[in-house]
Structure formats: structure tokens, C-alpha cells
Amino acid sequence: DIKVFFKWCITYGRTQTGLRRNPAIDLIKLSKDRSRRRTFNLLELRLFVRALGANDDAFTRRLFLLLLLSGQRIDNVLRARPMQWSDELDAWEIERTKNDEPNVVPLSAWARAAFAGGNAAWVFPSVRGDGPRLGHIVPLYRAIRDQMQAIAPEGFEVHRWTPHDLRRVIRTHLARLRV
């Protein structure tokens, strides 16, 4: 937010900005921060896996399977490179993360198979092949959600979810299993 930016300007950029006081200090928030708590119950988790299995697009199946099984952010998954796989650790080594802390993610055989697709440079290469495939994800997860709703028991509503919610899904169910 803007207060954080000006605080940085004062703390680290004082010589460049000349700021001595945060001009945003008196600003008030117009809305509350909303923390999302969306996760899947066991029925939704089954519906998700069944909907993925019914999806015709290999990219969509691999992407959302790896998102679910790794619990990683979508940006890290989309920008994954085969060279990040460590045979020594039998894990995915992510150097660039949101908090700038390296992350080592052990993967199940199922997740490892999803990680192993792609080309020599990218796990999820762009159609052009010159970088990772980024963008146009919204229609993919909406199609999965629509498929989940189509196969759901009558009267059951599949609520809106995002790829980031899959992080909470895996964390919630691993905690439920005491893993």
C-alpha cells in the first residue's frame, strides 16, 4: 500500500527522495482487508479431481494437479523449470518466491509426473516455446468449476474458488490427516 511505499522512501531512499516525513501517514483505509478462507470440503475435493480427470486439456490437468499437490503459488508453478528438480533431494527447489526465501518442495510420484512434462527449459512452456506459459488461466479454472458443478450431486453448489485457494485446500487436508 502507499504508506509502505513512502516508509520505504524515508528509510532506504531518503537521499534520492529527500522525504523526511511520510505524507501518507494520515490516510485512512477505505475498505477492510479481506482475508480469504476458501477451501474444499471432501466432496469438493473429489469433484475437483474428477473434473480434472474429465478435462481434455493436458496443460490444464497438469497445472491444476501440480497446484493442488504442491501447495505452491501459481506464479511459481507456471515459472517452474525442469532444472529446479533436485535428484539429490528428490524435491523441487524454488529459489524465487514471494518472500524471497528459497523453498524445497518434496513431490509425490503423481505430482512429479505433472512436473516432468513440458520442454527442456520450462515445465509449462508457452505455445511459442520461448518462455513459460503465463496468463489466460481464468477460463481454465472456471471450466473446472463448471465441470465440478455439472457432476455434483443435485442441490449441491460449488462456490467460487481461485487457484490460490488450492494452497489452503492442501494445507487444510494435510493438517486434518496430521501430516
PDB file of C-alpha atoms in Angstrom:
ATOM      1  CA  ASP A   1       0.000   0.000   0.000  1.00  0.00           C
ATOM      2  CA  ILE A   2       1.025   3.636  -0.340  1.00  0.00           C
ATOM      3  CA  LYS A   3       2.027   4.024   3.323  1.00  0.00           C
ATOM      4  CA  VAL A   4       4.538   1.191   2.943  1.00  0.00           C
ATOM      5  CA  PHE A   5       5.966   2.770  -0.207  1.00  0.00           C
ATOM      6  CA  PHE A   6       6.531   6.128   1.487  1.00  0.00           C
ATOM      7  CA  LYS A   7       8.004   4.416   4.546  1.00  0.00           C
ATOM      8  CA  TRP A   8      10.487   2.730   2.218  1.00  0.00           C
ATOM      9  CA  CYS A   9      11.243   6.104   0.607  1.00  0.00           C
ATOM     10  CA  ILE A  10      12.074   7.577   4.008  1.00  0.00           C
ATOM     11  CA  THR A  11      14.011   4.572   5.314  1.00  0.00           C
ATOM     12  CA  TYR A  12      16.016   3.490   2.271  1.00  0.00           C
ATOM     13  CA  GLY A  13      15.551   6.167  -0.341  1.00  0.00           C
ATOM     14  CA  ARG A  14      15.966   9.309   1.760  1.00  0.00           C
ATOM     15  CA  THR A  15      18.975  10.510  -0.240  1.00  0.00           C
ATOM     16  CA  GLN A  16      17.119  10.038  -3.526  1.00  0.00           C
ATOM     17  CA  THR A  17      13.696  11.328  -2.416  1.00  0.00           C
ATOM     18  CA  GLY A  18      14.555  13.924   0.215  1.00  0.00           C
ATOM     19  CA  LEU A  19      11.498  12.846   2.232  1.00  0.00           C
ATOM     20  CA  ARG A  20      11.733  13.312   5.986  1.00  0.00           C
ATOM     21  CA  ARG A  21       8.094  12.597   6.858  1.00  0.00           C
ATOM     22  CA  ASN A  22       5.643  10.050   5.461  1.00  0.00           C
ATOM     23  CA  PRO A  23       3.000  12.115   3.600  1.00  0.00           C
ATOM     24  CA  ALA A  24       0.592   9.160   3.667  1.00  0.00           C
ATOM     25  CA  ILE A  25       0.643   8.751   7.454  1.00  0.00           C
ATOM     26  CA  ASP A  26      -2.746  10.413   7.917  1.00  0.00           C
ATOM     27  CA  LEU A  27      -4.540   8.450   5.200  1.00  0.00           C
ATOM     28  CA  ILE A  28      -7.285   6.086   6.296  1.00  0.00           C
ATOM     29  CA  LYS A  29      -8.212   2.816   4.621  1.00  0.00           C
ATOM     30  CA  LEU A  30     -11.345   2.971   2.527  1.00  0.00           C
ATOM     31  CA  SER A  31     -12.055  -0.720   2.964  1.00  0.00           C
ATOM     32  CA  LYS A  32     -11.063  -3.561   5.239  1.00  0.00           C
ATOM     33  CA  ASP A  33      -8.540  -6.129   4.089  1.00  0.00           C
ATOM     34  CA  ARG A  34     -10.463  -9.288   3.406  1.00  0.00           C
ATOM     35  CA  SER A  35      -8.622 -12.460   4.126  1.00  0.00           C
ATOM     36  CA  ARG A  36      -9.924 -15.366   2.099  1.00  0.00           C
ATOM     37  CA  ARG A  37     -10.626 -18.642   3.833  1.00  0.00           C
ATOM     38  CA  ARG A  38     -11.924 -20.689   0.915  1.00  0.00           C
ATOM     39  CA  THR A  39     -11.003 -24.346   0.984  1.00  0.00           C
ATOM     40  CA  PHE A  40     -12.650 -27.502  -0.373  1.00  0.00           C
ATOM     41  CA  ASN A  41     -14.571 -29.956   1.748  1.00  0.00           C
ATOM     42  CA  LEU A  42     -14.030 -33.647   0.948  1.00  0.00           C
ATOM     43  CA  LEU A  43     -16.867 -33.731  -1.590  1.00  0.00           C
ATOM     44  CA  GLU A  44     -15.484 -30.686  -3.423  1.00  0.00           C
ATOM     45  CA  LEU A  45     -12.014 -32.240  -3.388  1.00  0.00           C
ATOM     46  CA  ARG A  46     -13.422 -35.400  -5.023  1.00  0.00           C
ATOM     47  CA  LEU A  47     -15.327 -33.292  -7.547  1.00  0.00           C
ATOM     48  CA  PHE A  48     -12.148 -31.310  -8.323  1.00  0.00           C
ATOM     49  CA  VAL A  49     -10.106 -34.452  -9.022  1.00  0.00           C
ATOM     50  CA  ARG A  50     -12.911 -35.965 -11.123  1.00  0.00           C
ATOM     51  CA  ALA A  51     -13.321 -32.703 -13.082  1.00  0.00           C
ATOM     52  CA  LEU A  52      -9.570 -32.612 -13.747  1.00  0.00           C
ATOM     53  CA  GLY A  53      -9.659 -36.197 -14.976  1.00  0.00           C
ATOM     54  CA  ALA A  54     -12.507 -35.336 -17.350  1.00  0.00           C
ATOM     55  CA  ASN A  55     -10.707 -32.280 -18.735  1.00  0.00           C
ATOM     56  CA  ASP A  56      -9.396 -32.769 -22.293  1.00  0.00           C
ATOM     57  CA  ASP A  57      -6.518 -30.286 -22.000  1.00  0.00           C
ATOM     58  CA  ALA A  58      -3.259 -31.835 -20.751  1.00  0.00           C
ATOM     59  CA  PHE A  59      -1.887 -28.407 -19.756  1.00  0.00           C
ATOM     60  CA  THR A  60      -4.908 -27.726 -17.531  1.00  0.00           C
ATOM     61  CA  ARG A  61      -4.743 -31.177 -15.916  1.00  0.00           C
ATOM     62  CA  ARG A  62      -1.011 -30.908 -15.198  1.00  0.00           C
ATOM     63  CA  LEU A  63      -1.161 -27.312 -13.970  1.00  0.00           C
ATOM     64  CA  PHE A  64      -4.033 -27.723 -11.535  1.00  0.00           C
ATOM     65  CA  LEU A  65      -2.826 -31.096 -10.323  1.00  0.00           C
ATOM     66  CA  LEU A  66       0.592 -29.619  -9.537  1.00  0.00           C
ATOM     67  CA  LEU A  67      -1.026 -26.584  -7.867  1.00  0.00           C
ATOM     68  CA  LEU A  68      -3.070 -28.870  -5.646  1.00  0.00           C
ATOM     69  CA  LEU A  69      -0.355 -31.396  -4.805  1.00  0.00           C
ATOM     70  CA  SER A  70       2.493 -28.920  -4.287  1.00  0.00           C
ATOM     71  CA  GLY A  71       0.586 -26.167  -2.469  1.00  0.00           C
ATOM     72  CA  GLN A  72       2.701 -23.570  -4.262  1.00  0.00           C
ATOM     73  CA  ARG A  73       1.702 -20.199  -5.698  1.00  0.00           C
ATOM     74  CA  ILE A  74       0.547 -20.186  -9.299  1.00  0.00           C
ATOM     75  CA  ASP A  75       3.427 -17.934 -10.382  1.00  0.00           C
ATOM     76  CA  ASN A  76       5.994 -20.399  -9.011  1.00  0.00           C
ATOM     77  CA  VAL A  77       4.261 -23.323 -10.695  1.00  0.00           C
ATOM     78  CA  LEU A  78       3.911 -21.580 -14.072  1.00  0.00           C
ATOM     79  CA  ARG A  79       7.547 -20.439 -13.998  1.00  0.00           C
ATOM     80  CA  ALA A  80       8.892 -23.843 -12.913  1.00  0.00           C
ATOM     81  CA  ARG A  81      11.914 -25.142 -14.795  1.00  0.00           C
ATOM     82  CA  PRO A  82      12.990 -28.770 -15.089  1.00  0.00           C
ATOM     83  CA  MET A  83      16.458 -27.771 -13.828  1.00  0.00           C
ATOM     84  CA  GLN A  84      14.836 -26.853 -10.477  1.00  0.00           C
ATOM     85  CA  TRP A  85      14.293 -30.552  -9.811  1.00  0.00           C
ATOM     86  CA  SER A  86      16.925 -31.940  -7.456  1.00  0.00           C
ATOM     87  CA  ASP A  87      17.597 -35.672  -7.799  1.00  0.00           C
ATOM     88  CA  GLU A  88      19.793 -35.427  -4.716  1.00  0.00           C
ATOM     89  CA  LEU A  89      16.926 -34.081  -2.565  1.00  0.00           C
ATOM     90  CA  ASP A  90      14.182 -35.754  -4.608  1.00  0.00           C
ATOM     91  CA  ALA A  91      12.415 -32.399  -4.483  1.00  0.00           C
ATOM     92  CA  TRP A  92      11.597 -29.210  -6.371  1.00  0.00           C
ATOM     93  CA  GLU A  93      13.910 -26.354  -5.363  1.00  0.00           C
ATOM     94  CA  ILE A  94      12.240 -22.959  -5.813  1.00  0.00           C
ATOM     95  CA  GLU A  95      14.706 -20.096  -5.487  1.00  0.00           C
ATOM     96  CA  ARG A  96      12.438 -17.177  -6.432  1.00  0.00           C
ATOM     97  CA  THR A  97       9.469 -16.905  -4.062  1.00  0.00           C
ATOM     98  CA  LYS A  98       7.182 -14.121  -2.881  1.00  0.00           C
ATOM     99  CA  ASN A  99       9.037 -13.753   0.430  1.00  0.00           C
ATOM    100  CA  ASP A 100      12.486 -14.143  -1.206  1.00  0.00           C
ATOM    101  CA  GLU A 101      13.115 -17.317   0.807  1.00  0.00           C
ATOM    102  CA  PRO A 102      14.140 -20.427  -1.152  1.00  0.00           C
ATOM    103  CA  ASN A 103      11.659 -23.269  -0.837  1.00  0.00           C
ATOM    104  CA  VAL A 104      12.258 -27.009  -1.173  1.00  0.00           C
ATOM    105  CA  VAL A 105       9.103 -28.938  -2.044  1.00  0.00           C
ATOM    106  CA  PRO A 106       9.087 -32.741  -1.939  1.00  0.00           C
ATOM    107  CA  LEU A 107       6.645 -34.066  -4.530  1.00  0.00           C
ATOM    108  CA  SER A 108       4.674 -37.287  -4.642  1.00  0.00           C
ATOM    109  CA  ALA A 109       5.074 -39.521  -7.697  1.00  0.00           C
ATOM    110  CA  TRP A 110       1.782 -38.157  -9.047  1.00  0.00           C
ATOM    111  CA  ALA A 111       2.967 -34.536  -8.670  1.00  0.00           C
ATOM    112  CA  ARG A 112       6.405 -35.467 -10.048  1.00  0.00           C
ATOM    113  CA  ALA A 113       4.738 -36.813 -13.207  1.00  0.00           C
ATOM    114  CA  ALA A 114       2.908 -33.483 -13.622  1.00  0.00           C
ATOM    115  CA  PHE A 115       6.204 -31.629 -13.048  1.00  0.00           C
ATOM    116  CA  ALA A 116       8.035 -33.738 -15.623  1.00  0.00           C
ATOM    117  CA  GLY A 117       6.061 -32.549 -18.682  1.00  0.00           C
ATOM    118  CA  GLY A 118       6.987 -29.572 -20.823  1.00  0.00           C
ATOM    119  CA  ASN A 119      10.245 -28.990 -22.629  1.00  0.00           C
ATOM    120  CA  ALA A 120      13.909 -28.684 -21.639  1.00  0.00           C
ATOM    121  CA  ALA A 121      13.517 -25.099 -20.422  1.00  0.00           C
ATOM    122  CA  TRP A 122      10.034 -24.891 -18.866  1.00  0.00           C
ATOM    123  CA  VAL A 123       7.659 -27.276 -17.114  1.00  0.00           C
ATOM    124  CA  PHE A 124       4.795 -25.254 -18.642  1.00  0.00           C
ATOM    125  CA  PRO A 125       6.215 -23.751 -21.871  1.00  0.00           C
ATOM    126  CA  SER A 126       4.344 -21.082 -23.794  1.00  0.00           C
ATOM    127  CA  VAL A 127       2.742 -22.075 -27.059  1.00  0.00           C
ATOM    128  CA  ARG A 128       5.599 -20.227 -28.803  1.00  0.00           C
ATOM    129  CA  GLY A 129       8.100 -22.180 -26.686  1.00  0.00           C
ATOM    130  CA  ASP A 130      10.190 -19.116 -25.777  1.00  0.00           C
ATOM    131  CA  GLY A 131       9.195 -18.800 -22.129  1.00  0.00           C
ATOM    132  CA  PRO A 132       6.715 -20.010 -19.532  1.00  0.00           C
ATOM    133  CA  ARG A 133       3.020 -20.102 -20.337  1.00  0.00           C
ATOM    134  CA  LEU A 134       1.558 -17.187 -18.428  1.00  0.00           C
ATOM    135  CA  GLY A 135      -1.908 -15.689 -18.441  1.00  0.00           C
ATOM    136  CA  HIS A 136      -5.305 -16.907 -19.658  1.00  0.00           C
ATOM    137  CA  ILE A 137      -5.742 -19.053 -16.538  1.00  0.00           C
ATOM    138  CA  VAL A 138      -9.174 -17.734 -15.502  1.00  0.00           C
ATOM    139  CA  PRO A 139     -11.098 -19.567 -18.261  1.00  0.00           C
ATOM    140  CA  LEU A 140      -9.284 -22.782 -17.313  1.00  0.00           C
ATOM    141  CA  TYR A 141     -10.298 -22.836 -13.654  1.00  0.00           C
ATOM    142  CA  ARG A 142     -13.786 -21.611 -14.476  1.00  0.00           C
ATOM    143  CA  ALA A 143     -14.143 -24.601 -16.807  1.00  0.00           C
ATOM    144  CA  ILE A 144     -13.025 -26.893 -13.979  1.00  0.00           C
ATOM    145  CA  ARG A 145     -15.507 -25.245 -11.604  1.00  0.00           C
ATOM    146  CA  ASP A 146     -18.293 -25.631 -14.201  1.00  0.00           C
ATOM    147  CA  GLN A 147     -17.391 -29.309 -14.618  1.00  0.00           C
ATOM    148  CA  MET A 148     -17.369 -29.755 -10.833  1.00  0.00           C
ATOM    149  CA  GLN A 149     -20.879 -28.277 -10.706  1.00  0.00           C
ATOM    150  CA  ALA A 150     -22.037 -30.491 -13.578  1.00  0.00           C
ATOM    151  CA  ILE A 151     -21.004 -33.676 -11.766  1.00  0.00           C
ATOM    152  CA  ALA A 152     -22.016 -32.507  -8.273  1.00  0.00           C
ATOM    153  CA  PRO A 153     -25.000 -34.118  -6.540  1.00  0.00           C
ATOM    154  CA  GLU A 154     -28.291 -32.383  -7.194  1.00  0.00           C
ATOM    155  CA  GLY A 155     -28.728 -29.343  -4.965  1.00  0.00           C
ATOM    156  CA  PHE A 156     -25.020 -29.039  -4.130  1.00  0.00           C
ATOM    157  CA  GLU A 157     -23.485 -25.704  -5.097  1.00  0.00           C
ATOM    158  CA  VAL A 158     -19.783 -25.440  -5.937  1.00  0.00           C
ATOM    159  CA  HIS A 159     -18.795 -21.988  -4.736  1.00  0.00           C
ATOM    160  CA  ARG A 160     -16.343 -19.685  -6.483  1.00  0.00           C
ATOM    161  CA  TRP A 161     -12.695 -20.569  -5.987  1.00  0.00           C
ATOM    162  CA  THR A 162      -9.335 -19.396  -7.324  1.00  0.00           C
ATOM    163  CA  PRO A 163      -6.056 -21.236  -7.967  1.00  0.00           C
ATOM    164  CA  HIS A 164      -4.630 -19.635  -4.822  1.00  0.00           C
ATOM    165  CA  ASP A 165      -7.363 -21.326  -2.783  1.00  0.00           C
ATOM    166  CA  LEU A 166      -5.749 -24.669  -3.695  1.00  0.00           C
ATOM    167  CA  ARG A 167      -2.899 -23.728  -1.319  1.00  0.00           C
ATOM    168  CA  ARG A 168      -5.386 -23.695   1.567  1.00  0.00           C
ATOM    169  CA  VAL A 169      -7.009 -26.903   0.326  1.00  0.00           C
ATOM    170  CA  ILE A 170      -3.782 -28.910   0.568  1.00  0.00           C
ATOM    171  CA  ARG A 171      -2.768 -27.267   3.857  1.00  0.00           C
ATOM    172  CA  THR A 172      -6.199 -27.888   5.398  1.00  0.00           C
ATOM    173  CA  HIS A 173      -6.396 -31.547   4.395  1.00  0.00           C
ATOM    174  CA  LEU A 174      -2.786 -32.316   5.319  1.00  0.00           C
ATOM    175  CA  ALA A 175      -3.463 -30.824   8.769  1.00  0.00           C
ATOM    176  CA  ARG A 176      -6.665 -32.880   9.011  1.00  0.00           C
ATOM    177  CA  LEU A 177      -4.570 -36.006   8.322  1.00  0.00           C
ATOM    178  CA  ARG A 178      -1.911 -34.765  10.792  1.00  0.00           C
ATOM    179  CA  VAL A 179       0.806 -34.709   8.141  1.00  0.00           C
TER     180      VAL A 179
END
